Short mmCIF file of C-alpha atoms and ligand atoms in Angstrom, two decimals:
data_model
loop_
_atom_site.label_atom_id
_atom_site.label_comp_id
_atom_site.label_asym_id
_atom_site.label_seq_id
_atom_site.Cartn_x
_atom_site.Cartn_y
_atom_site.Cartn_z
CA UNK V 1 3.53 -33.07 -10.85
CA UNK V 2 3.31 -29.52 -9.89
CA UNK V 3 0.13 -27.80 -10.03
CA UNK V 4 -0.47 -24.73 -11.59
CA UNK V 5 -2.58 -21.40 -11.01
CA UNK V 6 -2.19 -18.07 -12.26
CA UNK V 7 -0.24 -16.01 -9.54
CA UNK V 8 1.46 -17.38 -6.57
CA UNK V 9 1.72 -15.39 -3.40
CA UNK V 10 4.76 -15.96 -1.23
CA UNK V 11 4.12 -14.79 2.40
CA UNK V 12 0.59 -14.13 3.20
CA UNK V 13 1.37 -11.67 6.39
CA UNK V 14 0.08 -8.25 5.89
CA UNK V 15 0.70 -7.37 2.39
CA UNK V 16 0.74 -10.95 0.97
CA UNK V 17 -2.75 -11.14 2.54
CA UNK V 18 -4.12 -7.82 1.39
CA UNK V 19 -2.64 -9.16 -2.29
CA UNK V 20 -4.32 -12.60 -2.44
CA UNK V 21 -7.76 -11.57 -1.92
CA UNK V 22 -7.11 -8.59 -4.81
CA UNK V 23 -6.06 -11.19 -6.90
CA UNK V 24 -8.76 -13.39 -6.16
CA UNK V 25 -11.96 -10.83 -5.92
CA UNK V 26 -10.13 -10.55 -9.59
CA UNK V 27 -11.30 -13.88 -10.72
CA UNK V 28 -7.69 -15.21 -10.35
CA UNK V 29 -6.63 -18.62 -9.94
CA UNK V 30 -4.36 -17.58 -7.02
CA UNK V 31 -2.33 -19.73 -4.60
CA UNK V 32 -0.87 -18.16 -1.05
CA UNK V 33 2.13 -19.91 0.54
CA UNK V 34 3.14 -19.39 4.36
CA UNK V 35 5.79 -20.60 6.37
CA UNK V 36 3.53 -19.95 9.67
CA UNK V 37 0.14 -20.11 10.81
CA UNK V 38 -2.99 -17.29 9.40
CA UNK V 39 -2.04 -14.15 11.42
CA UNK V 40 0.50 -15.34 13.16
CA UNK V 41 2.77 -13.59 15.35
CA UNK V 42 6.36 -14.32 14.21
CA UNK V 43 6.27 -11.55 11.83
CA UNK V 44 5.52 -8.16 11.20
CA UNK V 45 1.73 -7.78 11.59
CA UNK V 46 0.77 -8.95 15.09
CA UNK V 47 -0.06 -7.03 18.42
CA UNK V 48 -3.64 -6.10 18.32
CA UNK V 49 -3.86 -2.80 16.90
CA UNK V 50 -1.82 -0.36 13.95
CA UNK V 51 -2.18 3.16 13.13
CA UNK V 52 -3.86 4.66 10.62
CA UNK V 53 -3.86 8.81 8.93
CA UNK V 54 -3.87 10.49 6.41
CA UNK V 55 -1.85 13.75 7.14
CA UNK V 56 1.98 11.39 6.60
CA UNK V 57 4.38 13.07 7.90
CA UNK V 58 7.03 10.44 6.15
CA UNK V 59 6.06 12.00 2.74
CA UNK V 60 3.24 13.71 1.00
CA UNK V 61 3.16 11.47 -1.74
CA UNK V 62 1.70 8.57 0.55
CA UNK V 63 -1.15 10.67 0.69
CA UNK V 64 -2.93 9.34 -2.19
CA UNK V 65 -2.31 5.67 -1.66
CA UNK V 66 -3.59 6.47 2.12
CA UNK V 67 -6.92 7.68 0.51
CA UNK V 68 -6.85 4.97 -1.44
CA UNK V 69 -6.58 2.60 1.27
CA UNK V 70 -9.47 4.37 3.44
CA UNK V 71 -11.57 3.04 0.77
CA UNK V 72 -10.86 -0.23 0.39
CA UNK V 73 -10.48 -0.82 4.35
CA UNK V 74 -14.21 0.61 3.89
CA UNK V 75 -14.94 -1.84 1.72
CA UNK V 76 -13.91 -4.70 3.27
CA UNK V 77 -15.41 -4.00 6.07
CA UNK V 78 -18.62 -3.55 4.09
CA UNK V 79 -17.83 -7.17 2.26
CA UNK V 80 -17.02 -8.89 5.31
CA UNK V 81 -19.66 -7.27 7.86
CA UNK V 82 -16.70 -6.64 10.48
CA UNK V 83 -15.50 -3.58 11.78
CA UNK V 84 -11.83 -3.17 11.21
CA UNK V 85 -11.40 0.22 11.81
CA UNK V 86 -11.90 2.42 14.54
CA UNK V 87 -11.96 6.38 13.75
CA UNK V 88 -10.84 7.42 17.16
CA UNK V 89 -8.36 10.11 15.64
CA UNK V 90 -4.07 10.56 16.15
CA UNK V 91 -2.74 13.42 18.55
CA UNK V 92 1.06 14.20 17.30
CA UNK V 93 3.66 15.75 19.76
CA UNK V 94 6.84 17.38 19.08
CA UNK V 95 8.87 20.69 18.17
CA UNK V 96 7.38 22.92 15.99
CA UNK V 97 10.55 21.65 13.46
CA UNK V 98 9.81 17.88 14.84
CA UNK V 99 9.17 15.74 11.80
CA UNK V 100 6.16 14.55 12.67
CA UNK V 101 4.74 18.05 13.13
CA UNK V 102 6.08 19.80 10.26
CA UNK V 103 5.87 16.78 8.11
CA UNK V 104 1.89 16.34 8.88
CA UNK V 105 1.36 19.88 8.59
CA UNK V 106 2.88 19.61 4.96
CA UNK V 107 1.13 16.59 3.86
CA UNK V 108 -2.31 18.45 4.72
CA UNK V 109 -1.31 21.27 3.63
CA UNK V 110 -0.03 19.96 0.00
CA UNK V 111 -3.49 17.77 -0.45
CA UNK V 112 -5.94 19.89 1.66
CA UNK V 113 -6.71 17.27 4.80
CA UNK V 114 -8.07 18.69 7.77
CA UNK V 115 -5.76 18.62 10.82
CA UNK V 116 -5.84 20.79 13.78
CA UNK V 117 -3.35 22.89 15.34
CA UNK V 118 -2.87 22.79 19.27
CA UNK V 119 -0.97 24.63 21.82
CA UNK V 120 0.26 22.08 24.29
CA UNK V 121 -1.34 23.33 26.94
CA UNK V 122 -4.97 23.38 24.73
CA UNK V 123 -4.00 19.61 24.02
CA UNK V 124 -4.11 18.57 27.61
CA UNK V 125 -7.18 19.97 28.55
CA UNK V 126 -8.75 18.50 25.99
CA UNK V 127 -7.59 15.09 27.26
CA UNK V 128 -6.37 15.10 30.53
CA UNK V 129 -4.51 11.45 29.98
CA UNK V 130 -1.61 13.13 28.61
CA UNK V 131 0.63 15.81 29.68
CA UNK V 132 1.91 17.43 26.86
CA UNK V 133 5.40 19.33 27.43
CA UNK V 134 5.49 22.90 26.82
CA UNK V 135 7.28 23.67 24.57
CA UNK V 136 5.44 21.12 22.05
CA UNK V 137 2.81 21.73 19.66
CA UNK V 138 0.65 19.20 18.93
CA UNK V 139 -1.66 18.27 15.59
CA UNK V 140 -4.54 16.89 15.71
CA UNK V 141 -6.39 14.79 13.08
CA UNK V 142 -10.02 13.44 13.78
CA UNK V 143 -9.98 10.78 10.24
CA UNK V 144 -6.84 8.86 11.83
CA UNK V 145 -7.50 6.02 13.92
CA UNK V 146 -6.48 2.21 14.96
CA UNK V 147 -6.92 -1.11 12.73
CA UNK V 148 -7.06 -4.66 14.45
CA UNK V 149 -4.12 -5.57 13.10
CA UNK V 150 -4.95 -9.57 13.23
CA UNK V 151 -8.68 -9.30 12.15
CA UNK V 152 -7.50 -7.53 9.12
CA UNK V 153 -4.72 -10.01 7.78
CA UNK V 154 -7.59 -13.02 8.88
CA UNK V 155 -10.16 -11.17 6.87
CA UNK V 156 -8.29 -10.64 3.55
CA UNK V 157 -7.12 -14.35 4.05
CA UNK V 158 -10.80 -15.65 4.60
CA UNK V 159 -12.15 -13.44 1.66
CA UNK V 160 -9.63 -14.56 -0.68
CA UNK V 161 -10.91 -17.92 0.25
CA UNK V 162 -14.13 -17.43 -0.21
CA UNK V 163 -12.93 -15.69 -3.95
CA UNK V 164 -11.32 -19.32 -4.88
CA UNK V 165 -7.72 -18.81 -3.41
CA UNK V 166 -5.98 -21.55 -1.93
CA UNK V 167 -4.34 -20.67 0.84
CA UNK V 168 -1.82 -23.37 2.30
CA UNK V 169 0.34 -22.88 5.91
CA UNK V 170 3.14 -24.09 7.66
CA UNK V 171 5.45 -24.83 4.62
CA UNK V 172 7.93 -22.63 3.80
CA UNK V 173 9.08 -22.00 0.56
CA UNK V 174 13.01 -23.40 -0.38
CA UNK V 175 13.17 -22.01 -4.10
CA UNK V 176 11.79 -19.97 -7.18
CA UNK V 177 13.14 -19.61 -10.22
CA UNK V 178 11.54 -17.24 -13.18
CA UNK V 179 11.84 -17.57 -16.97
CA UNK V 180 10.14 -14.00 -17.14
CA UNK V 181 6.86 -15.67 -18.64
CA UNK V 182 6.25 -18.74 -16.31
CA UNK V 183 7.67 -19.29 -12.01
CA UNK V 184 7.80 -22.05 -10.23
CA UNK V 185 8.10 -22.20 -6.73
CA UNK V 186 8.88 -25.11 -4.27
CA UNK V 187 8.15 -25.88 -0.76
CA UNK V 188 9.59 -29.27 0.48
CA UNK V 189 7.60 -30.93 -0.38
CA UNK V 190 5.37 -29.41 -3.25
CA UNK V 191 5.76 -27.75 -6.90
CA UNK V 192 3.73 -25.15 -8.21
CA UNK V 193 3.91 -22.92 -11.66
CA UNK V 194 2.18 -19.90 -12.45
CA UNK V 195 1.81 -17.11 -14.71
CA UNK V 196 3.38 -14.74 -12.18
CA UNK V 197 5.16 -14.36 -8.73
CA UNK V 198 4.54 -11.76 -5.74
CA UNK V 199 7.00 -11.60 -3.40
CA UNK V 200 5.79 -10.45 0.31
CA UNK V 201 8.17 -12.24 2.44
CA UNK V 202 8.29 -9.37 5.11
CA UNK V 203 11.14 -9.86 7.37
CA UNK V 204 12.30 -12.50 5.11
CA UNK V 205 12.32 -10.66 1.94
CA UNK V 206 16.54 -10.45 1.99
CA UNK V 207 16.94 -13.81 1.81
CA UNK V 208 14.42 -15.05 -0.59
CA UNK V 209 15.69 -12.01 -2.77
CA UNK V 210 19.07 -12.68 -2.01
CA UNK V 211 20.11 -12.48 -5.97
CA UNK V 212 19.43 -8.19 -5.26
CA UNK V 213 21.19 -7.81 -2.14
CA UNK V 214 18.83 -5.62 -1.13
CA UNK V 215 19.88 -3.19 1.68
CA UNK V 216 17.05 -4.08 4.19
CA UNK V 217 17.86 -4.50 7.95
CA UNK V 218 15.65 -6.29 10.16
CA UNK V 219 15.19 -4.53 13.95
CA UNK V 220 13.86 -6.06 16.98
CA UNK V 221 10.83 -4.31 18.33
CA UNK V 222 8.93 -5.29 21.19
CA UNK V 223 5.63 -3.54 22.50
CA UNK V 224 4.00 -3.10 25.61
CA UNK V 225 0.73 -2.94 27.72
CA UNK V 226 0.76 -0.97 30.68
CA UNK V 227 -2.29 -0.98 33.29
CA UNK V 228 -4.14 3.05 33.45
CA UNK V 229 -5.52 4.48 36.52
CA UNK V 230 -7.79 6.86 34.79
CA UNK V 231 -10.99 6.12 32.71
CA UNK V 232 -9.36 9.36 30.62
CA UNK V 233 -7.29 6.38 28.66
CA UNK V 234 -10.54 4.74 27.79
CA UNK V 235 -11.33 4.35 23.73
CA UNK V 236 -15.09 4.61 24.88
CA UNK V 237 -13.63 8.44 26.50
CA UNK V 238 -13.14 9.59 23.38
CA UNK V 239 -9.04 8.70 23.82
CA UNK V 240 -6.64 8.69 20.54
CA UNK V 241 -4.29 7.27 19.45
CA UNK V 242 -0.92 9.09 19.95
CA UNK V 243 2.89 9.87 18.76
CA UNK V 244 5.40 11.69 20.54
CA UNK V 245 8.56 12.78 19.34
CA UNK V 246 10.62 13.72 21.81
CA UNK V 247 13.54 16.43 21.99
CA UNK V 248 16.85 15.84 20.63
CA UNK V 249 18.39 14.68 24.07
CA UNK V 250 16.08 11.78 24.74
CA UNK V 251 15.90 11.45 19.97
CA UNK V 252 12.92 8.79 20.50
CA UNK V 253 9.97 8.71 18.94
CA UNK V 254 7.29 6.74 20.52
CA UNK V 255 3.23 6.12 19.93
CA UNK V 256 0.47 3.95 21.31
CA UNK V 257 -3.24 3.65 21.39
CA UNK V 258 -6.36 3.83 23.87
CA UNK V 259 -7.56 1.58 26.13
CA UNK V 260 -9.29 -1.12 24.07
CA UNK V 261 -10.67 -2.57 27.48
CA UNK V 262 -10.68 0.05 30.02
CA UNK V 263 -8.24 -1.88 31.69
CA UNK V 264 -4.49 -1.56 29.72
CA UNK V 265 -3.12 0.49 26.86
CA UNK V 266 -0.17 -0.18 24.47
CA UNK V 267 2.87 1.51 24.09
CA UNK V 268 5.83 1.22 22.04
CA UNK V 269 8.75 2.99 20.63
CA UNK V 270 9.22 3.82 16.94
CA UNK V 271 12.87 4.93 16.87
CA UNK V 272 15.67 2.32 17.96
CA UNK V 273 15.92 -1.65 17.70
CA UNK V 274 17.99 -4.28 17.62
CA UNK V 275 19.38 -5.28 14.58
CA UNK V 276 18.36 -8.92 13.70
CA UNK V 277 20.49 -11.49 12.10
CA UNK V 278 17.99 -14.25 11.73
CA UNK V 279 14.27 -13.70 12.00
CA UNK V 280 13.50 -16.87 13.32
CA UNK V 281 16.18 -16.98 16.40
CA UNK V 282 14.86 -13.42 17.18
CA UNK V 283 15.26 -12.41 21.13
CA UNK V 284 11.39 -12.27 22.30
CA UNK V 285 12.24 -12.35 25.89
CA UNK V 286 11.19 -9.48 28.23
CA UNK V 287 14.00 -6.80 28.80
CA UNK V 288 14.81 -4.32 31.05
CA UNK V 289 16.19 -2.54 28.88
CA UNK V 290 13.47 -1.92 26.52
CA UNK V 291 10.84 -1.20 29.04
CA UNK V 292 12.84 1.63 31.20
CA UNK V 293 12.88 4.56 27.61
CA UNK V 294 9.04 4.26 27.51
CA UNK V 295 8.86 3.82 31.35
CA UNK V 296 10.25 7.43 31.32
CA UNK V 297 8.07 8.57 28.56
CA UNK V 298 5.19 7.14 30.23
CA UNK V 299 6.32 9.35 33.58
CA UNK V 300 6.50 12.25 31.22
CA UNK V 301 3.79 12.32 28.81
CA UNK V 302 1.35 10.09 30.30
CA UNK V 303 1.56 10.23 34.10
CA UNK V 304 -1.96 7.86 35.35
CA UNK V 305 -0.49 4.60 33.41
CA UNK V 306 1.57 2.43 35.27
CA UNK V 307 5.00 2.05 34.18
CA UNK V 308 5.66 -2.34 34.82
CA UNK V 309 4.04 -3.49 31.51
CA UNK V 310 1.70 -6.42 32.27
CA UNK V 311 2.04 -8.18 28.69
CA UNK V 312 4.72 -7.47 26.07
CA UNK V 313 5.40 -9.06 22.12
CA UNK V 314 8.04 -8.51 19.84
CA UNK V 315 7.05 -7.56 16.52
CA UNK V 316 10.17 -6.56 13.42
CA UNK V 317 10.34 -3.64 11.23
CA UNK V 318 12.37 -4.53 8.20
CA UNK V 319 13.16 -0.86 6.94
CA UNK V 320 14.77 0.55 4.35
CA UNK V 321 18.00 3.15 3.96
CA UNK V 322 15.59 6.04 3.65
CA UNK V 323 12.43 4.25 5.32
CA UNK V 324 10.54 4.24 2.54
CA UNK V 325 8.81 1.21 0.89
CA UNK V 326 10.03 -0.79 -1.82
CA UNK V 327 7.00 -1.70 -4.47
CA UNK V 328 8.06 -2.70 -7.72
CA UNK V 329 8.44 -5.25 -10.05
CA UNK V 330 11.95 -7.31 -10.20
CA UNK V 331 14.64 -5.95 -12.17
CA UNK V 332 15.20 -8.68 -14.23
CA UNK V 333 11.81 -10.92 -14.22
CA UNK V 334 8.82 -8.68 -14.92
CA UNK V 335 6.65 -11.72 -13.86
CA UNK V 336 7.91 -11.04 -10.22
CA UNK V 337 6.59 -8.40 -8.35
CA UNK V 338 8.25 -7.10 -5.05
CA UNK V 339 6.67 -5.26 -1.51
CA UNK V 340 9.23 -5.07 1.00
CA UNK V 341 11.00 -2.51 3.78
CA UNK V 342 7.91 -1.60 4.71
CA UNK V 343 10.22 0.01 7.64
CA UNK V 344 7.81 -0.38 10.16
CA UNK V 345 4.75 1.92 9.04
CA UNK V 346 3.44 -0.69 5.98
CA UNK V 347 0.19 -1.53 8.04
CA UNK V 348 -2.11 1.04 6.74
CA UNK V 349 -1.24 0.36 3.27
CA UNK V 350 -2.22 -3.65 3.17
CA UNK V 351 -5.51 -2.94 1.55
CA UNK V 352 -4.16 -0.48 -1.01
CA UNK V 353 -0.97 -1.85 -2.12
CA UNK V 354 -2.72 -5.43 -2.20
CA UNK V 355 -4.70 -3.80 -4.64
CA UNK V 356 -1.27 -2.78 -6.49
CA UNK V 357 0.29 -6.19 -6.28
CA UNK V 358 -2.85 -7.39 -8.01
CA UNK V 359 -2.33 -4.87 -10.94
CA UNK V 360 1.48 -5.34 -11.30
CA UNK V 361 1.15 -9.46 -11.17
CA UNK V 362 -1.82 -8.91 -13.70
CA UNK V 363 -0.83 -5.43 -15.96
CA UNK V 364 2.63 -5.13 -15.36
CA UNK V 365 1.43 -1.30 -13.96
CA UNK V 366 -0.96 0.72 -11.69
CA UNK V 367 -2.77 3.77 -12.11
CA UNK V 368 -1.30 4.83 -8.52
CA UNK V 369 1.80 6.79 -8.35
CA UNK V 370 4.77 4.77 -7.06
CA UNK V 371 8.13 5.89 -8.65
CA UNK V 372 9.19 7.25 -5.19
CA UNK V 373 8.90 3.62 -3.91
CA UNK V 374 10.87 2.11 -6.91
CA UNK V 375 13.78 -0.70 -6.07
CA UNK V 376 16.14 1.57 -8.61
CA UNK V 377 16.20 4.18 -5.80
CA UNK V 378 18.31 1.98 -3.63
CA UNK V 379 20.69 0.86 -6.73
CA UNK V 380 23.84 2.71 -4.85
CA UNK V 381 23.35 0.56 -1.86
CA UNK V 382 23.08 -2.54 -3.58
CA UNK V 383 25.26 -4.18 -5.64
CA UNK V 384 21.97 -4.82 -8.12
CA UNK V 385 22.83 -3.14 -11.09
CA UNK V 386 26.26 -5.12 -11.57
CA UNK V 387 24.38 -8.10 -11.78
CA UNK V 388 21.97 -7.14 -14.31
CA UNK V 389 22.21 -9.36 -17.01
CA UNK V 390 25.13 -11.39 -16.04
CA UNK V 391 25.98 -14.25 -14.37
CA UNK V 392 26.30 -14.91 -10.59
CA UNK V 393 26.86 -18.47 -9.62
CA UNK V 394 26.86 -17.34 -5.81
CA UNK V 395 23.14 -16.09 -6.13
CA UNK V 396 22.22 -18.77 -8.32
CA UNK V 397 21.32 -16.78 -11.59
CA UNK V 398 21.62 -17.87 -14.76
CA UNK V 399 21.30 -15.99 -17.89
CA UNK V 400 19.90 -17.93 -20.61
CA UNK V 401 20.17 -17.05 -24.34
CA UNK V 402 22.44 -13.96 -23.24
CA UNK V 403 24.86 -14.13 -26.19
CA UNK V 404 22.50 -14.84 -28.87
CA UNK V 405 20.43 -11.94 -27.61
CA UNK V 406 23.49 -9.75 -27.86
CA UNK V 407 23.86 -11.10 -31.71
CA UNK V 408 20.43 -10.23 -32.15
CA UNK V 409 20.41 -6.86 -30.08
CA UNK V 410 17.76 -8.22 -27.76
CA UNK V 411 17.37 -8.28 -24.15
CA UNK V 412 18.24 -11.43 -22.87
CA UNK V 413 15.64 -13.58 -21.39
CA UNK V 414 16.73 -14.49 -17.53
CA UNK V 415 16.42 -17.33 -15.35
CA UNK V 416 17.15 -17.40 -11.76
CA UNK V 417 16.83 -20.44 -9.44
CA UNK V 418 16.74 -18.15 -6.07
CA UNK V 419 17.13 -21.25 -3.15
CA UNK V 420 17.18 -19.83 0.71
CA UNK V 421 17.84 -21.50 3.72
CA UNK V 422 14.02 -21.66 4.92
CA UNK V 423 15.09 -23.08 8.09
C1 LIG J 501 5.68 -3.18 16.64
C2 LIG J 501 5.19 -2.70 15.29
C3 LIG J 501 4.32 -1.63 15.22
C4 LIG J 501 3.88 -1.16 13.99
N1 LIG J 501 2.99 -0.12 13.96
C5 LIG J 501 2.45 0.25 12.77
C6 LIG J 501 1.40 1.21 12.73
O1 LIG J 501 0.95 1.71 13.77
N2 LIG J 501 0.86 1.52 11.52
C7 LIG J 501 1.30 0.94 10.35
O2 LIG J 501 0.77 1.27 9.29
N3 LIG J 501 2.30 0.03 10.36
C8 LIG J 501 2.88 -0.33 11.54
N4 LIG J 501 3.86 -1.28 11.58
C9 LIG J 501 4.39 -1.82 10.32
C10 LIG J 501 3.52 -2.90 9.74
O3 LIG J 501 2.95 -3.70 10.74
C11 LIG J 501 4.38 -3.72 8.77
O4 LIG J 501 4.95 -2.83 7.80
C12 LIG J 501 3.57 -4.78 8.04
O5 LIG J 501 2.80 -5.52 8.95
C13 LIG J 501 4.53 -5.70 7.28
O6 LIG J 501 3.80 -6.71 6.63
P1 LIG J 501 4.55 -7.81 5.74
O7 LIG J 501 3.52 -8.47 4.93
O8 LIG J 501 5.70 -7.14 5.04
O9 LIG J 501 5.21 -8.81 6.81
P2 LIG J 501 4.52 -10.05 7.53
O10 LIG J 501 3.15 -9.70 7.95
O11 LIG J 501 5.48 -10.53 8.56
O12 LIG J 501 4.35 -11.11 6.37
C14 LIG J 501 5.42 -11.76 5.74
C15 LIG J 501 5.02 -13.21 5.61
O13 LIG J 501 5.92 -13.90 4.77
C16 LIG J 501 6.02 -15.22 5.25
N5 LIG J 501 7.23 -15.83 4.71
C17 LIG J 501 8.48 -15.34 4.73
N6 LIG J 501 9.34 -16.20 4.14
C18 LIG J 501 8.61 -17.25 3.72
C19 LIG J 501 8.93 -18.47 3.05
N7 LIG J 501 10.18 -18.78 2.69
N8 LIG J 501 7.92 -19.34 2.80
C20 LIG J 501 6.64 -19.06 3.15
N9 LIG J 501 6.29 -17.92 3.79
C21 LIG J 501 7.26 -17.03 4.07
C22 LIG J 501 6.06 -15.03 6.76
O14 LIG J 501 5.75 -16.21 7.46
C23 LIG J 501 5.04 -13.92 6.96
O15 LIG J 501 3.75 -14.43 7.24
C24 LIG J 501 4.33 -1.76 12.80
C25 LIG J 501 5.20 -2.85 12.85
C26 LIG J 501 5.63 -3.33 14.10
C27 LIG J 501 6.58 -4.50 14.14
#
C-alpha cells in the first residue's frame, strides 16, 4: 500500500536538501528520496568547499535571493550550532570589460554592496600569494566567503530529520505521475502519494523531466588540490577566496579557495567541460589534460603552489542555455515544482531557494522575485510548448478529460506517468 505524506522530495543533494528541512521546520509531513548516500559525491555538491557573494556578477537580480540566503545560512548555523560559513572574502581578476569585473561592479552598484576597487599591482601587495597581471583590475569584497559544501547538505538533511522528515537513501526513483492535485512516486520497490512533488534531481533532472525536453547539458568538471609553499595561502593569513578571468586568448575562467589546512589549496576551472551523456558512467579518472590549463594558471597567477595536484574529484555542472537557473513550477502540474540548471553556481542559493521550494510545494508562489528564472524562458529551445495539453505517447503523458474540458471551456486536468531509466 503506498504511504502517504504531504510533499515528496526527489533528490536530496543540495537543493533537495535545503528544501526538505523548509518543508519540514514548516510542520510538513515531508518524505526525501535519494538514489545515493547523504552528501554523497556522485553529484553536484561535493568537494569540500563552494563560494559564496553577494556582488553577482551573473545578474543583479540574484542579489536579493543572495541576501536572502546570508540569512538563512545564518540561521542554520545558529539552529544547528555549526559553523558553515567562513567570511574570508572573494578577490575577482580580469579586464576592466571582464564579466566578472564589470558584472560585480554593477550588481553593487544597482543594490548598494560594498566592494572594493584594486589596481593589480595594490592587489598583490596586499596578498603576496597571487600575482595579479597588469593589466587586470581586481574587486574586492570582504562579505564573500567559502561554505563546507558537505556539512551544509548533512545539516539541512539532519535538521529536517529532527523536524519529522523521513529521509530514505540508496533507492532511486523509476516513476511519477501527477493528477495536478495528488503524485505518486515509485522507487522499486516502494509507493508513495502526496499532496505535492519537488523535483531536485540535479544532474538527473533531464531524464526524470524527460516529458519537457528541457535543454540542460551535463559537463564534466573535475577539481584539484595543489600543495603551497607559502604560509601567504593560509585561510588563518587572512587568504580569500579567488576568480580569475583570464584574457580572451587563454577565454578561461578559473577560481579556488585558501588553504583550509596550511598544507593544500583547491583549484578549479569554471569555463570548459566535457559534455556528459550519462551521469552515472561519468569519466572520474585523473587527466592530463585537465590539470595542464590550471597548471598554467597556477604558474601565472599563483606562482608558490605547486602545479602536480595531490588529490582531484569530479564534480558536474548541469547548466542552462543562458546559465541561469530554472525555478518554477511544472507547466502542466502545478503540484510539481522544478529547481534545475543550476549551471554550476547553485551552491550559495541551497538555503534560500529551499526556502522557495517550500513556498511553491505549499502556496503555489513566493514573495521572492523569480520570473527571470522561469522554465517559459527556455520555451524556444524546447519543444515544451507543443506538448502542452496534448498527447505524447513517447514521454508517457496522458491528457485526461481533455475533450470534455474543451466542451466545457476548461483547462484540462493532466496526467503524466514520467518513467526513467534509473539505472
Ligand atoms: C566543481 C564544482 C564547483 C562549484 N562551485 C560552486 C561555487 O563555488 N559556488 C556555488 O554557489 N556553486 C558552485 N557549484 C554549483 C553547485 O555546487 C550546484 O549548483 C549545486 O550543488 C547543485 O545541487 P543539486 O541539488 O542541483 O544537485 P545534487 O546535489 O547533485 O543533487 C541532486 C540529487 O538528486 C538525486 N537523484 C537524481 N535522480 C534521482 C532519482 N531518480 N532517484 C532518487 N534520487 C535522485 C541525486 O542522487 C542527487 O543526490 C559548483 C559545482 C561544481 C560541480
Amino acid at each position: 500500500m503506498a504511504e502517504v505524506f504531504d510533499v515528496i522530495v526527489l533528490g536530496i543533494g543540495g537543493f533537495g536538501s535545503g528544501a526538505a528541512y523548509h518543508l519540514a521546520r514548516r510542520g510538513l509531513r515531508v518524505l526525501g528520496l535519494d538514489r545515493f548516500r547523504p552528501a554523497h559525491d556522485q553529484g553536484s555538491s561535493h568537494g569540500e568547499t563552494r563560494i559564496i557573494r553577494k556582488a553577482y556578477f551573473e545578474h543583479p537580480d540574484y542579489v536579493p535571493l543572495l541576501l536572502k540566503a546570508y540569512d538563512l545560512w545564518a540561521d542554520l548555523e545558529a539552529e544547528s550550532q555549526q559553523q558553515l560559513f567562513w567570511k574570508c572574502g572573494l578577490l575577482l581578476a580580469g579586464l576592466p570589460d571582464s564579466e566578472a569585473i564589470s558584472g560585480a561592479r554593477l550588481s553593487a552598484k544597482q543594490h548598494g554592496l560594498t566592494i572594493e576597487n584594486l589596481t593589480a599591482s595594490a592587489a598583490t601587495d596586499r596578498w603576496p600569494g597571487f600575482k595579479v597581471p597588469n593589466s587586470f583590475d581586481a574587486v574586492f569584497e570582504a562579505d564573500a566567503g567559502l561554505l563546507k559544501v558537505e556539512d551544509c547538505v548533512r545539516t539541512h538533511l539532519d535538521l529536517a530529520t529532527t523536524h519529522g522528515a523521513m529521509l530514505l537513501f540508496g533507492d532511486p526513483v523509476v516513476s511519477w505521475s501527477s493528477t495536478g492535485r495528488e503524485v505518486r512516486v515509485c522507487t522499486a520497490t516502494r509507493e508513495f502519494i502526496a499532496a505535492s512533488l519537488v523535483i531536485t534531481a540535479g544532474s538527473w533532472a533531464g531524464s526524470v523531466l524527460a516529458g519537457l525536453g528541457l535543454p540542460l547539458q551535463v559537463l564534466r568538471k573535475p577539481m584539484f588540490w595543489f600543495e603551497t609553499r607559502s604560509p601567504a595561502y593560509n585561510l588563518a593569513a587572512s587568504m580569500p577566496t579567488f576568480y580569475f578571468e583570464m584574457p580572451a586568448e587563454a577565454a578561461s575562467t578559473f577560481y579556488g579557495f585558501p588553504s583550509l589546512d596550511g598544507q593544500v589549496l583547491k583549484v578549479a576551472q569554471h569555463s570548459g567541460g566535457e559534455l556528459v551523456a550519462d551521469p552515472l558512467l561519468v569519466d572520474r579518472q585523473l587527466r592530463e589534460s585537465d590539470v595542464q590549463p590550471i597548471a598554467d594558471f597556477l604558474r601565472t597567477c599563483l606562482p608558490a603552489v605547486r602545479t602536480q595536484p595531490v588529490r582531484h574529484s569530479t564534480c558536474l555542472y548541469t547548466v542552462t542555455p543562458d546559465r541561469h537557473f530554472v525555478v518554477d513550477r511544472h507547466p502542466e502540474f502545478s503540484n510539481v515544482v522544478i529547481g534545475c540548471g543550476f549551471s554550476g553556481h547553485g551552491f550559495k542559493f541551497t538555503s534560500v531557494l529551499g526556502s522557495v521550494f517550500a513556498d511553491l510545494a505549499t502556496t503555489g508562489s513566493t514573495e521572492l522575485s523569480l520570473d527571470f528564472l522561469n522554465l517559459a524562458r527556455l520555451a524556444d529551445q524546447t519543444s515544451m510548448a507543443d506538448r502542452r495539453y496534448s498527447c505524447s505517447s513517447g514521454f508517457g503523458m496522458t491528457a485526461i478529460g481533455s475533450q470534455e474540458s474543451a466542451r466545457q471551456g476548461t483547462a484540462p486536468t493532466l496526467e503524466t506517468s514520467q518513467c526513467f531509466d534509473a539505472d
